[in-house]
Amino acid sequence: MTTTRRKFLATGALGAAAAGLAAPARAQETIKWRMQTYAGPALAEHVVKPAIDAFNTIANGQMEIELFYADQLVPTSELFRAMQNGTIDAVQSDDDSMASPTEVTVFGGYFPLGLRYSLDVPALFNEWGLNEIWGEEYAKVGVKHISAGSWDPCHFAMKEPVNSLADLQGKRVFTFPTAGRFLAQFGVVPVTVPWEDVEVAMQTGELDGIAWSGITEDYTVGWSKVAPYFLTNNISGAWIGHFFANMERWDAVPPHLQELLKVCFEQSHYYRQHWYWAGEAKLRVEGTDMQLTTIPDAEWAQVEAAAATFWDEIAAESETKAKVVEIIKKYNDTMTKAGRPYRYG
């Protein structure tokens, strides 16, 4: 028998259609992640939620991230371990407060006087080699370092005015581990409480102050109501924070969704750049909750000198730490030599 072209097309099409009806294609299951941020709900509305909402929308059912806030699933200090063992798929935090067991942990959050402006963070990571160092260090412990970005500067928000270093003596302050280690030499008593308990701790007298953020965050989360004095001298010009993921979960995500994650997180970093930058100036000038105080430059120079000594102490702890400190030193030296607008004075 001879099969005509017309008959072949007809039976072939019907056969293919029948086969399709008999064995429908299986829909791809949605990849679901759980991410916890260091931030409470009010702050997360700015520092992470828009990025997660955008990702979930663009991913169009292929992947979905469920966002959890500070201490909601696990305490912030246990975020790293929870991510490493897969209890949480991804984390937004600094290295320091989530207690990651790496050689670069001490530089996360606020490394004392290491940065002056928020743009210093992406410059150091993207142009001066810190991305590669962080990537290598976290890969050793089964975690993907996705990207780094800057947040606000670190200032004291206090119940009582601070006009000299002597005013810090004995003050119980909520702050980051490394910042607390540095500030202890000036009589500050570092205190750790859950993030959502800070306001109450200020009201009950458990805390005398907060060295966790700039003025934008103080107003956003309500701390300006319990800490009426804002010290304009800062411990650092910007916070270093990151997005991380469990390495196995990251590797299981298709390349196009990995790229989408990176893009959305970069947009999140950019949003914080202008949100904090604008807020720090506007609220100092127009805010009504907090009164500004300042330690004179000549006296604050003691803190700056102590920071240089602290950097050398950190550098002596390991080869990797020494490498990061050297990059930070060279970067700051370059900025100073470049002059305005990179550095003033």
Coordinates of C-alpha atoms in Angstrom, one line a residue:
M1 CA 0.0 0.0 0.0
T2 CA 1.2 3.5 -0.8
T3 CA 0.7 6.2 1.8
T4 CA -0.1 9.4 0.2
R5 CA 1.3 12.7 1.5
R6 CA -2.3 13.9 2.3
K7 CA -3.1 10.7 4.3
F8 CA 0.2 10.9 6.2
L9 CA -0.4 14.5 7.2
A10 CA -3.9 13.7 8.4
T11 CA -3.1 10.5 10.3
G12 CA 0.1 11.9 11.6
A13 CA -1.6 15.0 13.0
L14 CA -4.4 12.9 14.5
G15 CA -1.9 10.5 16.0
A16 CA 0.1 13.3 17.5
A17 CA -3.0 14.9 18.9
A18 CA -4.2 11.6 20.3
A19 CA -0.8 11.0 21.9
G20 CA -0.9 14.5 23.4
L21 CA -4.4 13.8 24.9
A22 CA -3.3 10.4 26.2
A23 CA -0.2 11.8 28.0
P24 CA -0.5 15.5 28.8
A25 CA 2.7 17.4 29.6
R26 CA 3.3 17.6 33.4
A27 CA 3.2 21.2 34.7
Q28 CA 6.4 22.3 36.3
E29 CA 6.2 22.6 40.1
T30 CA 6.8 26.0 41.6
I31 CA 10.1 26.3 43.4
K32 CA 9.4 27.6 46.9
W33 CA 11.9 29.3 49.2
R34 CA 11.7 30.7 52.7
M35 CA 13.8 33.7 53.3
Q36 CA 14.3 35.5 56.7
T37 CA 15.6 39.0 57.0
Y38 CA 17.3 40.6 60.0
A39 CA 14.7 43.5 59.7
G40 CA 11.5 43.8 61.5
P41 CA 8.2 44.4 59.6
A42 CA 8.3 48.2 59.4
L43 CA 11.9 48.3 58.2
A44 CA 11.5 45.3 55.9
E45 CA 8.8 47.3 54.0
H46 CA 11.8 49.3 52.6
V47 CA 14.9 47.1 52.8
V48 CA 13.6 43.8 51.3
K49 CA 9.9 43.4 50.7
P50 CA 9.7 45.4 47.4
A51 CA 12.4 43.2 46.0
I52 CA 10.7 39.9 47.0
D53 CA 7.4 41.1 45.7
A54 CA 8.9 42.1 42.4
F55 CA 10.7 38.7 42.1
N56 CA 7.5 36.8 42.8
T57 CA 5.6 38.7 40.2
I58 CA 8.2 38.4 37.5
A59 CA 8.9 34.7 38.2
N60 CA 5.2 34.2 37.2
G61 CA 4.7 31.0 39.2
Q62 CA 8.0 29.3 38.4
M63 CA 9.4 30.3 41.8
E64 CA 8.0 31.9 44.9
I65 CA 9.8 33.3 48.0
E66 CA 8.0 33.5 51.3
L67 CA 9.5 36.3 53.4
F68 CA 9.8 36.2 57.2
Y69 CA 10.9 39.0 59.4
A70 CA 13.4 39.4 62.3
D71 CA 13.4 36.4 64.7
Q72 CA 10.2 35.1 63.1
L73 CA 11.5 31.6 62.3
V74 CA 14.8 31.6 64.2
P75 CA 16.7 34.2 66.3
T76 CA 18.9 36.4 64.1
S77 CA 22.0 34.9 65.7
E78 CA 20.9 31.5 64.4
L79 CA 20.2 32.6 60.8
F80 CA 23.4 31.3 59.4
R81 CA 23.1 27.8 60.9
A82 CA 19.5 27.6 59.8
M83 CA 20.4 28.5 56.3
Q84 CA 23.4 26.2 56.2
N85 CA 21.3 23.2 57.2
G86 CA 18.4 24.1 54.9
T87 CA 15.8 25.0 57.5
I88 CA 15.8 28.4 55.7
D89 CA 16.6 28.7 52.1
A90 CA 17.9 32.3 52.0
V91 CA 18.8 35.1 54.3
Q92 CA 19.2 38.9 54.2
S93 CA 21.6 40.0 56.9
D94 CA 25.1 41.1 57.7
D95 CA 27.7 38.5 58.5
D96 CA 28.2 39.8 62.0
S97 CA 24.8 39.6 63.6
M98 CA 24.0 36.2 62.1
A99 CA 27.2 34.8 63.5
S100 CA 28.5 33.2 60.3
P101 CA 31.7 31.1 60.9
T102 CA 33.9 32.7 58.3
E103 CA 37.0 34.8 58.2
V104 CA 35.1 37.8 56.9
T105 CA 32.3 37.9 59.5
V106 CA 34.0 40.7 61.5
F107 CA 33.6 43.1 58.6
G108 CA 29.9 42.6 58.2
G109 CA 27.5 45.2 59.7
Y110 CA 29.6 48.1 60.9
F111 CA 33.3 47.7 60.7
P112 CA 34.5 50.6 62.8
L113 CA 35.2 53.7 60.7
G114 CA 36.0 51.6 57.6
L115 CA 33.5 53.4 55.4
R116 CA 32.4 57.0 55.0
Y117 CA 29.6 56.8 52.4
S118 CA 27.1 54.2 51.2
L119 CA 28.7 54.1 47.8
D120 CA 31.9 52.8 49.4
V121 CA 30.2 49.4 49.8
P122 CA 29.4 48.6 46.2
A123 CA 32.7 50.1 45.1
L124 CA 34.7 47.8 47.5
F125 CA 32.7 44.7 46.5
N126 CA 32.3 45.2 42.8
E127 CA 35.5 47.1 41.9
W128 CA 38.1 46.3 44.7
G129 CA 37.8 42.5 45.0
L130 CA 35.6 41.9 48.1
N131 CA 33.0 40.0 46.2
E132 CA 35.5 37.3 45.3
I133 CA 36.7 37.0 48.8
W134 CA 33.2 36.7 50.3
G135 CA 32.2 34.2 47.6
E136 CA 35.2 31.9 48.4
E137 CA 34.7 32.2 52.2
Y138 CA 31.0 31.3 52.1
A139 CA 31.4 28.5 49.5
K140 CA 33.7 26.8 52.1
V141 CA 30.7 26.5 54.4
G142 CA 28.0 25.5 51.9
V143 CA 26.5 29.0 51.4
K144 CA 26.1 31.1 48.3
H145 CA 27.0 34.7 48.7
I146 CA 24.7 36.4 46.2
S147 CA 25.5 40.0 46.6
A148 CA 26.5 42.8 49.0
G149 CA 24.9 46.2 49.5
S150 CA 25.0 49.2 51.8
W151 CA 22.5 50.4 54.3
D152 CA 22.6 53.5 56.6
P153 CA 25.5 54.8 58.7
C154 CA 25.7 53.9 62.4
H155 CA 25.0 56.5 65.0
F156 CA 24.1 56.5 68.7
A157 CA 20.4 57.1 69.5
M158 CA 20.3 57.8 73.3
K159 CA 17.9 58.5 76.2
E160 CA 20.3 61.1 77.5
P161 CA 22.5 63.6 75.5
V162 CA 26.0 62.6 74.5
N163 CA 28.4 65.6 74.1
S164 CA 31.7 63.9 75.0
L165 CA 33.2 60.4 75.2
A166 CA 32.8 60.5 79.0
D167 CA 29.0 60.6 78.4
L168 CA 29.2 57.0 77.0
Q169 CA 30.8 55.5 80.1
G170 CA 28.6 52.7 81.5
K171 CA 25.9 53.2 78.9
R172 CA 24.1 49.9 78.0
V173 CA 23.8 50.0 74.2
F174 CA 22.1 47.6 71.7
T175 CA 24.6 47.2 68.9
F176 CA 26.4 44.7 66.6
P177 CA 28.9 42.3 68.0
T178 CA 32.0 43.8 66.3
A179 CA 30.9 47.4 67.0
G180 CA 30.3 46.4 70.6
R181 CA 33.8 44.9 70.9
F182 CA 35.3 48.1 69.6
L183 CA 33.1 50.5 71.6
A184 CA 33.8 48.7 74.9
Q185 CA 37.1 50.5 75.3
F186 CA 35.1 53.7 75.6
G187 CA 33.0 52.4 78.5
V188 CA 30.0 51.2 76.4
V189 CA 28.3 48.1 77.7
P190 CA 27.1 46.1 74.7
V191 CA 23.7 44.5 75.3
T192 CA 22.0 41.9 73.0
V193 CA 18.2 41.7 73.0
P194 CA 15.8 40.5 70.2
W195 CA 15.3 43.2 67.7
E196 CA 11.6 43.6 68.4
D197 CA 12.3 44.1 72.1
V198 CA 14.5 47.1 71.7
E199 CA 11.8 49.7 72.1
V200 CA 10.5 48.1 75.3
A201 CA 14.0 47.7 76.7
M202 CA 14.6 51.4 76.2
Q203 CA 11.4 52.2 78.1
T204 CA 12.1 49.8 81.0
G205 CA 15.7 51.0 81.4
E206 CA 17.4 47.8 80.3
L207 CA 19.0 49.9 77.5
D208 CA 20.4 53.4 77.6
G209 CA 20.8 53.6 73.9
I210 CA 21.0 52.1 70.4
A211 CA 24.0 52.0 68.0
W212 CA 22.3 50.0 65.3
S213 CA 21.4 52.4 62.5
G214 CA 21.1 56.0 61.3
I215 CA 18.3 58.4 61.8
T216 CA 16.1 57.1 59.0
E217 CA 15.8 53.7 60.7
D218 CA 15.2 55.4 64.1
Y219 CA 12.1 57.1 62.8
T220 CA 10.9 54.3 60.6
V221 CA 10.8 51.7 63.4
G222 CA 9.8 54.0 66.2
W223 CA 13.0 54.2 68.1
S224 CA 13.0 58.0 67.8
K225 CA 10.1 58.0 70.3
V226 CA 12.2 56.4 73.1
A227 CA 15.7 57.7 72.2
P228 CA 15.3 61.5 71.9
Y229 CA 19.1 62.3 71.4
F230 CA 20.9 61.5 68.1
L231 CA 24.7 61.7 68.1
T232 CA 26.0 63.0 64.8
N233 CA 29.4 61.4 65.0
N234 CA 29.1 58.0 63.4
I235 CA 30.9 54.7 64.0
S236 CA 30.7 53.8 60.3
G237 CA 29.4 55.6 57.2
A238 CA 27.5 52.6 56.0
W239 CA 26.3 49.1 57.0
I240 CA 27.5 46.1 54.9
G241 CA 24.6 43.7 54.4
H242 CA 24.1 40.8 52.0
F243 CA 21.8 38.3 50.4
F244 CA 22.8 34.6 51.0
A245 CA 21.3 31.2 50.1
N246 CA 21.9 27.6 51.0
M247 CA 24.3 26.4 48.3
E248 CA 22.3 23.2 47.3
R249 CA 19.1 25.2 47.0
W250 CA 20.8 27.8 44.9
D251 CA 22.3 25.2 42.6
A252 CA 18.9 23.6 42.1
V253 CA 17.4 26.9 40.8
P254 CA 17.5 27.2 36.9
P255 CA 20.0 29.8 35.6
H256 CA 17.4 32.3 34.4
L257 CA 15.8 32.4 37.9
Q258 CA 19.2 32.8 39.5
E259 CA 19.8 35.8 37.3
L260 CA 16.4 37.2 38.2
L261 CA 17.2 36.8 41.9
K262 CA 20.5 38.7 41.4
V263 CA 18.7 41.5 39.4
C264 CA 16.0 41.9 42.0
F265 CA 18.5 42.0 44.9
E266 CA 20.6 44.6 43.1
Q267 CA 17.5 46.7 42.7
S268 CA 17.0 46.3 46.4
H269 CA 20.5 47.5 47.1
Y270 CA 20.0 50.5 44.8
Y271 CA 16.7 51.4 46.6
R272 CA 18.4 51.6 49.9
Q273 CA 21.2 53.8 48.5
H274 CA 18.8 56.6 47.8
W275 CA 16.2 56.0 50.5
Y276 CA 18.7 56.1 53.3
W277 CA 20.8 58.9 51.8
A278 CA 17.8 61.1 51.5
G279 CA 16.4 60.2 54.9
E280 CA 19.6 60.8 56.8
A281 CA 19.7 64.4 55.7
K282 CA 16.0 65.2 55.7
L283 CA 15.2 63.8 59.2
R284 CA 18.2 65.6 60.8
V285 CA 16.8 68.9 59.4
E286 CA 13.0 68.3 59.6
G287 CA 12.6 65.5 62.2
T288 CA 10.9 66.6 65.4
D289 CA 11.5 63.6 67.7
M290 CA 15.3 63.7 68.1
Q291 CA 17.7 66.4 69.2
L292 CA 21.2 66.4 67.6
T293 CA 24.3 66.3 69.7
T294 CA 28.0 66.2 68.7
I295 CA 31.3 65.1 70.2
P296 CA 33.9 67.8 69.1
D297 CA 36.2 66.7 66.3
A298 CA 39.3 67.0 68.5
E299 CA 37.9 64.5 71.0
W300 CA 36.4 62.2 68.4
A301 CA 39.9 61.9 66.9
Q302 CA 40.6 59.5 69.8
V303 CA 37.9 57.1 68.3
E304 CA 39.4 57.4 64.8
A305 CA 42.9 56.6 66.2
A306 CA 41.5 53.6 68.1
A307 CA 39.8 52.4 64.9
A308 CA 43.1 52.3 63.1
T309 CA 44.6 50.2 65.9
F310 CA 41.5 48.0 65.9
W311 CA 42.0 47.3 62.1
D312 CA 45.6 46.2 62.8
E313 CA 44.4 43.9 65.6
I314 CA 41.9 42.3 63.2
A315 CA 44.4 42.0 60.4
A316 CA 46.7 40.0 62.8
E317 CA 44.1 37.3 63.3
S318 CA 44.3 35.7 59.9
E319 CA 45.7 35.9 56.4
T320 CA 42.2 36.5 54.9
K321 CA 41.4 39.3 57.4
A322 CA 44.7 40.9 56.7
K323 CA 43.9 40.9 53.0
V324 CA 40.5 42.6 53.6
V325 CA 42.0 45.2 55.9
E326 CA 44.7 46.0 53.3
I327 CA 42.0 46.5 50.7
I328 CA 40.0 48.8 53.0
K329 CA 43.2 50.7 53.9
K330 CA 44.2 51.2 50.3
Y331 CA 40.7 52.1 49.2
N332 CA 40.4 54.8 51.9
D333 CA 43.8 56.1 51.1
T334 CA 42.9 56.4 47.4
M335 CA 39.6 58.2 48.3
T336 CA 41.5 60.7 50.5
K337 CA 44.1 61.4 47.8
A338 CA 41.3 61.8 45.2
G339 CA 39.8 64.5 47.3
R340 CA 36.4 66.1 46.6
P341 CA 33.8 64.7 46.2
Y342 CA 35.3 61.4 47.4
R343 CA 36.6 62.6 50.7
Y344 CA 36.4 66.0 52.6
G345 CA 39.1 67.0 55.1

